Amino acid sequence: HVQLVESGGGSVRPGGSLRLSCTVSGFIGRPNCMAWFRQVSGKEREAIAAFYTAGSDTYYSDSVKGRFTISHDSADNAAYLWMNNLEPDDTAMYYCAASNLVVQSPNVFRVPSFRFWGQGTQVTVSA
């Protein structure tokens, strides 16, 4: 039974920072690809960062590039999202996702590429 659990969300002022964590359990081996998505109520889920656990390639959406950093701890099978210089538009529910199947790089930002999802952690950025 695969389980992803996000933590680290909260409320911060513009310009502040947060670190989100995603712990993964129940996987045989490790996920092939992991990603962070976010969703604002009434809008589609948006991919913001992704990586392959077997390599060093990372992918970022234009909306977070230069401000957010995704990382992976293979020993703990955990993924992290370091978020700096947060803006009010970053307010959303943040979800961690994982795939045990090969995900081709053009598809790392597609929701259907990921079978396993966490329940989400809320991030609110406001003055």
Tab-separated table of C-alpha atoms in Angstrom, residues 3-7 21-25 36 96 117-119:
chain	number	residue	atom	x	y	z
A	3	GLN	CA	1.327	6.229	0.767
A	4	LEU	CA	2.568	9.780	0.215
A	5	VAL	CA	2.308	12.274	3.048
A	6	GLU	CA	3.032	15.969	2.617
A	7	SER	CA	3.936	18.344	5.422
A	21	SER	CA	8.286	17.524	2.660
A	22	CYS	CA	6.840	14.403	1.093
A	23	THR	CA	7.474	11.069	2.720
A	24	VAL	CA	6.893	7.941	0.659
A	25	SER	CA	6.114	4.523	2.051
A	36	TRP	CA	5.065	18.643	-6.903
A	96	CYS	CA	3.276	15.426	-3.967
A	117	TRP	CA	-0.725	11.213	-4.747
A	118	GLY	CA	-0.628	12.680	-1.291
A	119	GLN	CA	-3.510	14.459	0.409
